[in-house]
Short mmCIF file of C-alpha atoms and ligand atoms in Angstrom, two decimals:
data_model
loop_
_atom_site.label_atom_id
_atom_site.label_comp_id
_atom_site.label_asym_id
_atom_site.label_seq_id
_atom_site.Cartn_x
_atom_site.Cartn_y
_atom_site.Cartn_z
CA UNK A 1 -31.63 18.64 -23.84
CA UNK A 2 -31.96 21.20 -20.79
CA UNK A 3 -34.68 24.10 -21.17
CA UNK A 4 -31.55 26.45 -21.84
CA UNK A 5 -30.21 24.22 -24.55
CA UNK A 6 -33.76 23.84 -26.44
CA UNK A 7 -33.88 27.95 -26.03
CA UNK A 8 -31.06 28.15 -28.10
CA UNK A 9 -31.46 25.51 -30.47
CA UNK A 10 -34.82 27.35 -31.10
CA UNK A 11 -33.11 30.78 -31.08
CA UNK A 12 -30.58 29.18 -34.04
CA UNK A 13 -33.82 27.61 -36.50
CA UNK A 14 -35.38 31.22 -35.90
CA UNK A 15 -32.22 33.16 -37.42
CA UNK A 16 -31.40 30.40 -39.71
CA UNK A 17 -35.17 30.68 -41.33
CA UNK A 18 -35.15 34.82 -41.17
CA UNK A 19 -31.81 34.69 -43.15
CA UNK A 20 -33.43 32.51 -46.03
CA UNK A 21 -36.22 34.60 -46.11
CA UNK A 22 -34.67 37.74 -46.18
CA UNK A 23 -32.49 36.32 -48.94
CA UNK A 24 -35.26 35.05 -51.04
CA UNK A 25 -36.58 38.65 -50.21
CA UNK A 26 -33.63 40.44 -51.39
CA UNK A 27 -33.04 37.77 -54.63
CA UNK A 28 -37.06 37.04 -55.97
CA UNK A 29 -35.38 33.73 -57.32
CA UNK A 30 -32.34 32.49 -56.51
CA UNK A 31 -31.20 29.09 -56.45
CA UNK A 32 -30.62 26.63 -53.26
CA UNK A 33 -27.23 26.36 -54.46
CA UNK A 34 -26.89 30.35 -54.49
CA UNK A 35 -28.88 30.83 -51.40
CA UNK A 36 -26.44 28.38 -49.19
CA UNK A 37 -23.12 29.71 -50.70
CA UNK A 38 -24.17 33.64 -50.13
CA UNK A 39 -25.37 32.39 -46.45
CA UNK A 40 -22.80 30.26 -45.58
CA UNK A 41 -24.88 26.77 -45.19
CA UNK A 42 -24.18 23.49 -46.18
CA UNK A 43 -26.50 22.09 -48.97
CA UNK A 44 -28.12 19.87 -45.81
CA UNK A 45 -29.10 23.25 -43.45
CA UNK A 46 -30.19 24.56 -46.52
CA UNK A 47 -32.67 21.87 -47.15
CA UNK A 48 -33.41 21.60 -44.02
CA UNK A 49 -34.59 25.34 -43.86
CA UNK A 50 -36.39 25.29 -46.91
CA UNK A 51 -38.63 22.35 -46.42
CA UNK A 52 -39.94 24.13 -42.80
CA UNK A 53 -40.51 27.29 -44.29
CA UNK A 54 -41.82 25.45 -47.36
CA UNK A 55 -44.19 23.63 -44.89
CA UNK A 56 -45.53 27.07 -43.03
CA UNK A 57 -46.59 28.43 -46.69
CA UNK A 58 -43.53 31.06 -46.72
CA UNK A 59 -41.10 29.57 -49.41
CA UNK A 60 -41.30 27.34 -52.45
CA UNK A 61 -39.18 25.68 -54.89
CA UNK A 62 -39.57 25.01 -58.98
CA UNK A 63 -37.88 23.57 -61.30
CA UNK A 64 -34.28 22.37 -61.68
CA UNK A 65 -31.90 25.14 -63.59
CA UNK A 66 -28.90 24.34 -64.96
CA UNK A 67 -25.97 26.27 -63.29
CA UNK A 68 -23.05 26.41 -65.62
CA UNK A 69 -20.94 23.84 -67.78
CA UNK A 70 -20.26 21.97 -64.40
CA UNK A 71 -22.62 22.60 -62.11
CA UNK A 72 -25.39 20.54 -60.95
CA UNK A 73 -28.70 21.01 -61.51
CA UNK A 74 -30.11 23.35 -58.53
CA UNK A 75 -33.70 24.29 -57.75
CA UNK A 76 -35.01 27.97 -57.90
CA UNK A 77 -36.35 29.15 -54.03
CA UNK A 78 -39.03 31.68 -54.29
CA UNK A 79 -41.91 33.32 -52.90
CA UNK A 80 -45.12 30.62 -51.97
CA UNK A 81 -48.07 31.53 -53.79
CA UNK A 82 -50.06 31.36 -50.49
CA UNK A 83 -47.13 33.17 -48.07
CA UNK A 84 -47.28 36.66 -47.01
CA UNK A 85 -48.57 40.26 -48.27
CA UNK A 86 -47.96 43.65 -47.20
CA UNK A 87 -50.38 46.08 -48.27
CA UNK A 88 -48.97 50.11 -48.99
CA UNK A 89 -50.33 53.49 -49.54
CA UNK A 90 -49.50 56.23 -50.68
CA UNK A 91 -50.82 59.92 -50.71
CA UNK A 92 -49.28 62.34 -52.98
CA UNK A 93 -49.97 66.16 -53.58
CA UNK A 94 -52.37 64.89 -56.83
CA UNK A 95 -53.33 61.51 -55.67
CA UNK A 96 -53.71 58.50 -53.84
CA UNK A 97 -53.03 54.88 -54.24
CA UNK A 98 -53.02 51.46 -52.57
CA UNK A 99 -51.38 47.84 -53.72
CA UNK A 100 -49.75 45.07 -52.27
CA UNK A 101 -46.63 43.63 -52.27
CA UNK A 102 -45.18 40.16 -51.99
CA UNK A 103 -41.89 38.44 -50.39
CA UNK A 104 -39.65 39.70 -53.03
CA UNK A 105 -40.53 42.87 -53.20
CA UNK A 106 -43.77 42.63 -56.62
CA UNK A 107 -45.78 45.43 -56.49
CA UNK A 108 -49.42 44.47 -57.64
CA UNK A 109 -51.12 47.98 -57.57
CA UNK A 110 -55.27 47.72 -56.34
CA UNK A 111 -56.26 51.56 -56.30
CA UNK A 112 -55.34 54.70 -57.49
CA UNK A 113 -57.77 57.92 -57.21
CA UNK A 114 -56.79 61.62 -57.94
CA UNK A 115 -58.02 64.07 -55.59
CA UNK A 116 -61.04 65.66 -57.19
CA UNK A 117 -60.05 68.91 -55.36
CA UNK A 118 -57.66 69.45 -52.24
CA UNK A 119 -60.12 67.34 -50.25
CA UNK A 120 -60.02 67.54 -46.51
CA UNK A 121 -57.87 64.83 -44.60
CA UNK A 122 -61.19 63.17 -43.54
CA UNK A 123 -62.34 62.12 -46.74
CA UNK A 124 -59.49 61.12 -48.63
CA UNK A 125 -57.91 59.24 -45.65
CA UNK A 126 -61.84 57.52 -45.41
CA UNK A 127 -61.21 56.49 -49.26
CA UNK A 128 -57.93 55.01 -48.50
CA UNK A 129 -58.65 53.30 -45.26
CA UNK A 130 -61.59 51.75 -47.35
CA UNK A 131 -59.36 50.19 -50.00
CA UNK A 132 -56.82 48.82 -47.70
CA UNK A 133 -59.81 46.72 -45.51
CA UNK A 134 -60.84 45.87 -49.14
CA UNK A 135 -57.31 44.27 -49.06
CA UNK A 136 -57.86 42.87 -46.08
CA UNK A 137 -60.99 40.98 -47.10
CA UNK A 138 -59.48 39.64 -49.58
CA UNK A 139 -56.22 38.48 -48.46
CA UNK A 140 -57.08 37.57 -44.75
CA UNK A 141 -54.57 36.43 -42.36
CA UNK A 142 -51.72 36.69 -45.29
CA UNK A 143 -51.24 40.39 -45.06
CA UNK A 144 -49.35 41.35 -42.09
CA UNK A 145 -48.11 44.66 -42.37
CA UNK A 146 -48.98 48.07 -43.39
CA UNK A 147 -46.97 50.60 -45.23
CA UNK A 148 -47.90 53.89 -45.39
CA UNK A 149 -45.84 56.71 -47.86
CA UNK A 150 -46.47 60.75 -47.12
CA UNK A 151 -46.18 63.31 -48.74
CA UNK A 152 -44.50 65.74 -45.82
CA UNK A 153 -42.81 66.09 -42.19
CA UNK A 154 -44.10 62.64 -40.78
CA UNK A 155 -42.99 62.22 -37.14
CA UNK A 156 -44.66 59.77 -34.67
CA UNK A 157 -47.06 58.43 -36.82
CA UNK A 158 -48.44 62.12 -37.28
CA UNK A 159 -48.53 64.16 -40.77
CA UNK A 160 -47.25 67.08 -39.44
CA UNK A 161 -47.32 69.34 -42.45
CA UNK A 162 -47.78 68.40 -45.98
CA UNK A 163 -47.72 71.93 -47.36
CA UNK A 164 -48.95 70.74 -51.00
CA UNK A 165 -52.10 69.58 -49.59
CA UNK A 166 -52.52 71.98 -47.05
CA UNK A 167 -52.82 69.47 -44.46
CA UNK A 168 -51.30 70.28 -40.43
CA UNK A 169 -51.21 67.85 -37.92
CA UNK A 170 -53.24 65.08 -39.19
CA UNK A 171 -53.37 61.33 -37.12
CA UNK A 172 -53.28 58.86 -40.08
CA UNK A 173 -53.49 55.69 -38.57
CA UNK A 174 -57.50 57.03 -36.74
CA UNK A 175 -58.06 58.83 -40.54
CA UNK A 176 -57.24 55.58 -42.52
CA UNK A 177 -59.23 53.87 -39.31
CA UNK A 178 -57.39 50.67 -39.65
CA UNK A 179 -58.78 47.91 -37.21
CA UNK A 180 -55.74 46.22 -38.20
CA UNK A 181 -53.73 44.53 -35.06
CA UNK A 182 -50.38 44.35 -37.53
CA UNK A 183 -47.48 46.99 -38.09
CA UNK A 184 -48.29 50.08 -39.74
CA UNK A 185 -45.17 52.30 -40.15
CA UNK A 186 -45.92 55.32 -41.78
CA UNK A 187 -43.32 57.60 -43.50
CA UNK A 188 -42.15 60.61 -45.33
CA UNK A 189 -42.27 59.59 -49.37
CA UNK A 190 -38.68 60.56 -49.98
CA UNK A 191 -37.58 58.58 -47.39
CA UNK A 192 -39.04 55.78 -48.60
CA UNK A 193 -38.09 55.47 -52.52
CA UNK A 194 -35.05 56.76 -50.67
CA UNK A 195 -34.66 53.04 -49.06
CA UNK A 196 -36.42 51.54 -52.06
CA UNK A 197 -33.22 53.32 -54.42
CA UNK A 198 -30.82 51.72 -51.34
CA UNK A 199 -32.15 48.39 -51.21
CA UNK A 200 -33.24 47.79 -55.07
CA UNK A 201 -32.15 50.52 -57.22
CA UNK A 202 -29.58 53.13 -58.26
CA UNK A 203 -27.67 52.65 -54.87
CA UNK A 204 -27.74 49.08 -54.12
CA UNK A 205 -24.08 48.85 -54.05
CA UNK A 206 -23.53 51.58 -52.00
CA UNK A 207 -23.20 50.78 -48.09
CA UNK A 208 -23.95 55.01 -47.08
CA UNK A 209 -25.93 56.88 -50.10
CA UNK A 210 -27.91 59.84 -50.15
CA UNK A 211 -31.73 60.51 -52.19
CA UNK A 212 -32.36 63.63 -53.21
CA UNK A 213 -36.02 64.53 -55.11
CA UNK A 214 -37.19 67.93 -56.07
CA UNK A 215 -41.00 68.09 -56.69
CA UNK A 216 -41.81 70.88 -54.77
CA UNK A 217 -39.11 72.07 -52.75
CA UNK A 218 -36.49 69.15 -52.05
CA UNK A 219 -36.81 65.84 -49.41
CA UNK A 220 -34.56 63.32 -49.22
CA UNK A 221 -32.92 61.27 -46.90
CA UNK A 222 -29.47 59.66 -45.67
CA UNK A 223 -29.15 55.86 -46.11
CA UNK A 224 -27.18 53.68 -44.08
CA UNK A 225 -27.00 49.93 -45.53
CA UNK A 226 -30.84 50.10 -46.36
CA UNK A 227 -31.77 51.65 -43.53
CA UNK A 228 -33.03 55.27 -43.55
CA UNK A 229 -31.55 57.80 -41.23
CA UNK A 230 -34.79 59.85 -40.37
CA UNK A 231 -33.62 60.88 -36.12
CA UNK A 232 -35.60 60.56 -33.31
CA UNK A 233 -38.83 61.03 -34.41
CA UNK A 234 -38.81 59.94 -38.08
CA UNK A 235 -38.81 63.66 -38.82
CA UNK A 236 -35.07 63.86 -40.36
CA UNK A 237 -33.82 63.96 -43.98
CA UNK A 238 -35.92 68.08 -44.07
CA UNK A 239 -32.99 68.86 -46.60
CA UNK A 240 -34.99 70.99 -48.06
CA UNK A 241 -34.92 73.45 -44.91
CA UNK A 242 -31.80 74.37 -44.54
CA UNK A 243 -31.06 77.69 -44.49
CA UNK A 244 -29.12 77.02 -47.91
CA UNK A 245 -31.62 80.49 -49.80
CA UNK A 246 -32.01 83.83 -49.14
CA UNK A 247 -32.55 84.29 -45.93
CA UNK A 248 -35.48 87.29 -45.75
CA UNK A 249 -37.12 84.77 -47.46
CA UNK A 250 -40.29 83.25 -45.36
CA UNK A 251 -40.62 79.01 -46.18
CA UNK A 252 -43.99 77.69 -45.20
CA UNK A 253 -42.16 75.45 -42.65
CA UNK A 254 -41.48 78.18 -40.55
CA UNK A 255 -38.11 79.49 -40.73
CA UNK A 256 -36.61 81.60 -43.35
CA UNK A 257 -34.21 81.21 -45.90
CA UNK A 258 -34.73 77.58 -46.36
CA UNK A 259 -33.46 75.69 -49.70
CA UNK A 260 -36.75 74.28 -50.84
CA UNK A 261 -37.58 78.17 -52.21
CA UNK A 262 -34.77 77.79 -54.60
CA UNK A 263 -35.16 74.67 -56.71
CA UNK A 264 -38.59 74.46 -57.71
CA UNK A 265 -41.38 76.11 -59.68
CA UNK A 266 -41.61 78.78 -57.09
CA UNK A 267 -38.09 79.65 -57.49
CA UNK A 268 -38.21 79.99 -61.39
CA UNK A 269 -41.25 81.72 -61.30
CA UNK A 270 -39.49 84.32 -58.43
CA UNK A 271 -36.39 84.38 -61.20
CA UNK A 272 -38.60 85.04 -63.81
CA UNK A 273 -40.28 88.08 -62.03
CA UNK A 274 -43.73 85.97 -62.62
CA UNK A 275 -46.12 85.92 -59.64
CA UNK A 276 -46.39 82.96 -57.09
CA UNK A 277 -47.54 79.83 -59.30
CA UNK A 278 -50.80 78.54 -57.63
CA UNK A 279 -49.51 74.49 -59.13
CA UNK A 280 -45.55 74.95 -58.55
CA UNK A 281 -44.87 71.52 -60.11
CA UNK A 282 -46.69 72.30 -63.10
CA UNK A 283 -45.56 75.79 -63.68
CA UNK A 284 -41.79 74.19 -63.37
CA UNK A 285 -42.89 71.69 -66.25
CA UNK A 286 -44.20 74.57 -68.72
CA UNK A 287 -40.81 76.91 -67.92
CA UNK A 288 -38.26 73.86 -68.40
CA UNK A 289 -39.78 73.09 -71.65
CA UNK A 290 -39.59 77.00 -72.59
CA UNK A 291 -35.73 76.53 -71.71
CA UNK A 292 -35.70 73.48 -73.96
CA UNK A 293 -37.05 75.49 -76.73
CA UNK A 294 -34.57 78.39 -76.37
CA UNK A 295 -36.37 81.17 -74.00
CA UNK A 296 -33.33 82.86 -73.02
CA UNK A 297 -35.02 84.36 -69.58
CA UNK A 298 -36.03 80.55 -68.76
CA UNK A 299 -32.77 79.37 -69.57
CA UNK A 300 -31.29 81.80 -67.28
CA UNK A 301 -33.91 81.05 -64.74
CA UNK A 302 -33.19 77.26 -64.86
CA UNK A 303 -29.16 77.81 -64.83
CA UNK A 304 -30.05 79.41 -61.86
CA UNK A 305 -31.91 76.54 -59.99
CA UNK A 306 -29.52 74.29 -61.61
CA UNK A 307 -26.54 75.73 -59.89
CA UNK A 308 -28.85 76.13 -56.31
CA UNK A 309 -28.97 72.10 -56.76
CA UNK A 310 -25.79 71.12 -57.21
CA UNK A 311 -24.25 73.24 -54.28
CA UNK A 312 -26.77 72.23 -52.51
CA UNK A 313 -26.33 68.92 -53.11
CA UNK A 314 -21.88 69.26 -52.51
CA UNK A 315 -22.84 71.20 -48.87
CA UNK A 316 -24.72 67.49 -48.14
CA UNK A 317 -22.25 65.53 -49.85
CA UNK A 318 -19.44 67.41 -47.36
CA UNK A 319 -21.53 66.68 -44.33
CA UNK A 320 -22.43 63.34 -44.70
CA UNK A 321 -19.55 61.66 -47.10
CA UNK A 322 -22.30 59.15 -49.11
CA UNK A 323 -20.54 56.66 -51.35
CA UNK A 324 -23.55 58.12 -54.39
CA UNK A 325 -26.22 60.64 -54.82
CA UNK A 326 -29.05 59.16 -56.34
CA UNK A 327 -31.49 61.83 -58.20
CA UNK A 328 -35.34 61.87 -58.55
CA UNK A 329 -38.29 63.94 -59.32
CA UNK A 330 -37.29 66.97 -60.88
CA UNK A 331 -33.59 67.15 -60.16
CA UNK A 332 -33.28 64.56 -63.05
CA UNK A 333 -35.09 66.64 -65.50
CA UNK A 334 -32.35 70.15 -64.07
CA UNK A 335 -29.44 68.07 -64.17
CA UNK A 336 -30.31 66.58 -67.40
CA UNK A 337 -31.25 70.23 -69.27
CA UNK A 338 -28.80 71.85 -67.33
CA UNK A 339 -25.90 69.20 -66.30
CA UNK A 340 -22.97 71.89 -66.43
CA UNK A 341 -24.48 74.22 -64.60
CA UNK A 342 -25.02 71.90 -61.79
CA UNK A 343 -21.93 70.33 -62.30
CA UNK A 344 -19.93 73.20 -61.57
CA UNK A 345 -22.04 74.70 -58.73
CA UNK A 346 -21.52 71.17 -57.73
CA UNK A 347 -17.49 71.02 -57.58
CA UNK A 348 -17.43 74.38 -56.59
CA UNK A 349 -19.04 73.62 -53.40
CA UNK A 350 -17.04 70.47 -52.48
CA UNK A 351 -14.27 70.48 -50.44
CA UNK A 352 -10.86 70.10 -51.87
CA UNK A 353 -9.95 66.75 -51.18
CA UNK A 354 -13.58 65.24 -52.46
CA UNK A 355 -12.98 66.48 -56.01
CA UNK A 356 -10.57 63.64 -57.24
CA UNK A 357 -13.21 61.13 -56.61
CA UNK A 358 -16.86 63.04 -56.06
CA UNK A 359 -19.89 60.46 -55.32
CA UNK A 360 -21.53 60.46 -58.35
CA UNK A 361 -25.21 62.04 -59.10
CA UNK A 362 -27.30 59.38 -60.52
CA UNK A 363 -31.33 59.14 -61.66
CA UNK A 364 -33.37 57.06 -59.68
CA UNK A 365 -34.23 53.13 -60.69
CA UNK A 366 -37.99 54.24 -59.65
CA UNK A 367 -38.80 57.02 -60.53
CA UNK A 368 -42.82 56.56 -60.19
CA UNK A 369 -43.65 54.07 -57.73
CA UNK A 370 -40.62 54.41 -55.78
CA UNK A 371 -42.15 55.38 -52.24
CA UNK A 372 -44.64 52.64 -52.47
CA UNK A 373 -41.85 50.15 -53.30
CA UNK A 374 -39.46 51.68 -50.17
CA UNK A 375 -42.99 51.37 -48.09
CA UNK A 376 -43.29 47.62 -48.85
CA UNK A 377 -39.73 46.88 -48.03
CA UNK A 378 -40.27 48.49 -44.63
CA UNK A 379 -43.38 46.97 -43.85
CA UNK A 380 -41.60 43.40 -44.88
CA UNK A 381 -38.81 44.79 -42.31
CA UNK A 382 -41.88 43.89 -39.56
CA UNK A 383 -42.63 40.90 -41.40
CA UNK A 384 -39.49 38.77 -41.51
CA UNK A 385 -38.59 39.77 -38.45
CA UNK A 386 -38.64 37.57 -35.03
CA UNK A 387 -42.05 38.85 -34.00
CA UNK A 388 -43.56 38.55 -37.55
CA UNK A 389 -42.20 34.95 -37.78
CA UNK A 390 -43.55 33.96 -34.44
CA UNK A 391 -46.51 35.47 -35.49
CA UNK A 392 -47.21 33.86 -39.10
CA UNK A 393 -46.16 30.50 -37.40
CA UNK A 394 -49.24 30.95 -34.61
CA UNK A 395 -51.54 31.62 -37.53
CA UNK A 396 -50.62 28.84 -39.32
CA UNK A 397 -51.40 26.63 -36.51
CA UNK A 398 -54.34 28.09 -35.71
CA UNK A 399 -55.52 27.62 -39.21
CA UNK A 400 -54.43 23.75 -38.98
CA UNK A 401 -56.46 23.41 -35.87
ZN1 ZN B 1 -38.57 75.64 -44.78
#
């Protein structure tokens, strides 16, 4: 063969092994049988493919399964039990955690920690970065990527603002001081159990789907076939900041009038005449439950978030025609205390011709670990990519001697 030709025979193996992995990825344990049908390979590629990536630690097989009155006995590809980790964090408003994930998307959780008070970015990023080298020490050369969930505006790596926490402009990659010569991609939280939702849960099916979660004020993101629309800087899906409220009202963000004020605890405790609530999320909790238990003025108060939500929600649904809306965080617990009122506000706010077929609202499949779920599944983006292949396959070498 010329140099060109062994180029692109090389080029082919390459694609041929990403697509089995990224199968056996996307289906924890299918069969070979499955696996060369949904890809399009004859049993013999298959093979073929399977025994190198078997041999580089990356796949295995078990068993044979019977497929079906007919069918021949197949064997079950899965993850190897020596192939690659990812590790993820994730920083919320209350807490933080770390775990790792395999090929196939297992979460296996290491760490978790509440905050013993809002600590400064310093320590609690010093805490985290800890546990994740305490991941690396024990895991080596098989964890290649970092994923990193936020809770706020992230945009070039940076948390910009994570109002909950009080936190403004913070580098996380120096804060978590990761040595680490592999990926980190770091992200907003909604984003990410926005991709998890898209790639694993409540919107798998759907090719375009919007996530919407409510904890304090509202994030969310627009998904494209898995893939998170978040703009130019990884700063996009701020639903929660448009100017959807009343607009001499000031948002923390910056700008007035902003949506976030008018789905949360702050906005029941405004409609309630009550002062500012010092734990939003909490103070939402204790006035839902006083609307489950028949206070009038909380019902009223909720009705009113309830129908903020939904025409929210049909003013997104009109911009960016998604096939489903999957729900999280609060939103489930409005829509599912208050479902007509949202409902309505909902159809109201939708134009004509969407109303004989409106995407439906749905809960999310993951409703806890969600963003450290979508944060694996990115980091494993880097990973069974060309770059992470080449890389694993240099390691593995190495290691041989
Ligand atoms: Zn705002």
């Amino acid at each position: 063969m010329e140099v060109g030709e062994v180029g692109r025979a090389r080029a082919i193996q390459v694609q041929g092994m990403l697509a089995v992995l990224r199968h056996v990825h996307a289906h924890p344990a299918t069969t070979r049988a499955r696996l060369a049908r949904d890809l399009g390979l004859s049993r013999g590629s298959a093979a073929e493919i399977i025994a190198r990536l078997h041999a580089l630690r990356l796949v295995a097989e078990s068993g044979a399964e019977p497929t079906g009155a007919r069918g021949r006995p197949t064997r079950v590809v899965h993850r190897h039990d020596r192939g690659p980790v990812v590790a993820v964090a994730e920083l919320s408003h209350e807490s933080w955690g770390v775990a790792i994930a395999h090929l196939g998307g297992e979460l296996c959780p290491v760490r978790r920690e509440r905050h013993d008070r809002p600590g400064a970015p310093e320590d609690v990023l010093a805490r985290m970065g800890a546990a994740l080298r305490e991941v690396q020490a024990a895991y080596g050369t098989r964890l290649r990527a970092v994923g990193i969930a936020l809770p706020g505006t992230v945009s070039d790596g940076r948390l910009v603002a994570a109002a909950t926490l009080g936190w403004r402009d913070v580098d996380i990659a120096r804060g978590l001081g990761i040595p680490f010569s592999m990926p980190v991609i770091t992200g907003n939280d909604a984003t990410m159990a926005g991709v998890a939702e898209a790639r694993r849960g409540s919107a798998a099916d759907a090719g375009v789907a919007l996530f919407l979660t409510v904890e304090v004020g509202i994030g969310g993101v627009l998904l494209e076939r898995g893939r998170a629309a978040t703009g130019a800087t990884g700063a996009g899906g701020e639903f929660g900041h448009m100017p959807f409220g009343d607009p001499a009202l000031p948002c923390p963000c910056g700008a007035h009038g902003c949506w976030d004020l008018e789905v949360d605890g702050r906005a029941l405790a405004r409609y309630l005449e009550e002062p500012p609530p010092a734990a939003p999320r909490t103070a939402a909790g204790a006035v839902l439950h006083r609307a489950r238990t028949g206070d009038a003025a909380a019902r009223a108060a909720l009705d009113r978030v309830a129908g903020n939500l939904g025409r929210g929600v049909a003013g997104l649904v009109n911009a960016l025609d998604p096939q489903v809306v999957t729900l999280s965080g609060l939103a489930v617990v409005i829509a599912d205390l208050a479902g007509p009122a949202v409902r309505a506000a909902y159809l109201a706010g939708l134009m004509g011709f969407r109303r004989r077929t409106p995407p439906p609202l749905v809960p999310a499949r993951f409703p806890d670990d969600g963003s450290m779920r979508g944060a694996a599944e990115l980091a494993f983006d880097a990973v069974l990519s060309e770059a992470g292949l080449d890389e694993w396959r240099r390691d593995a070498r190495d290691a041989a001697g």
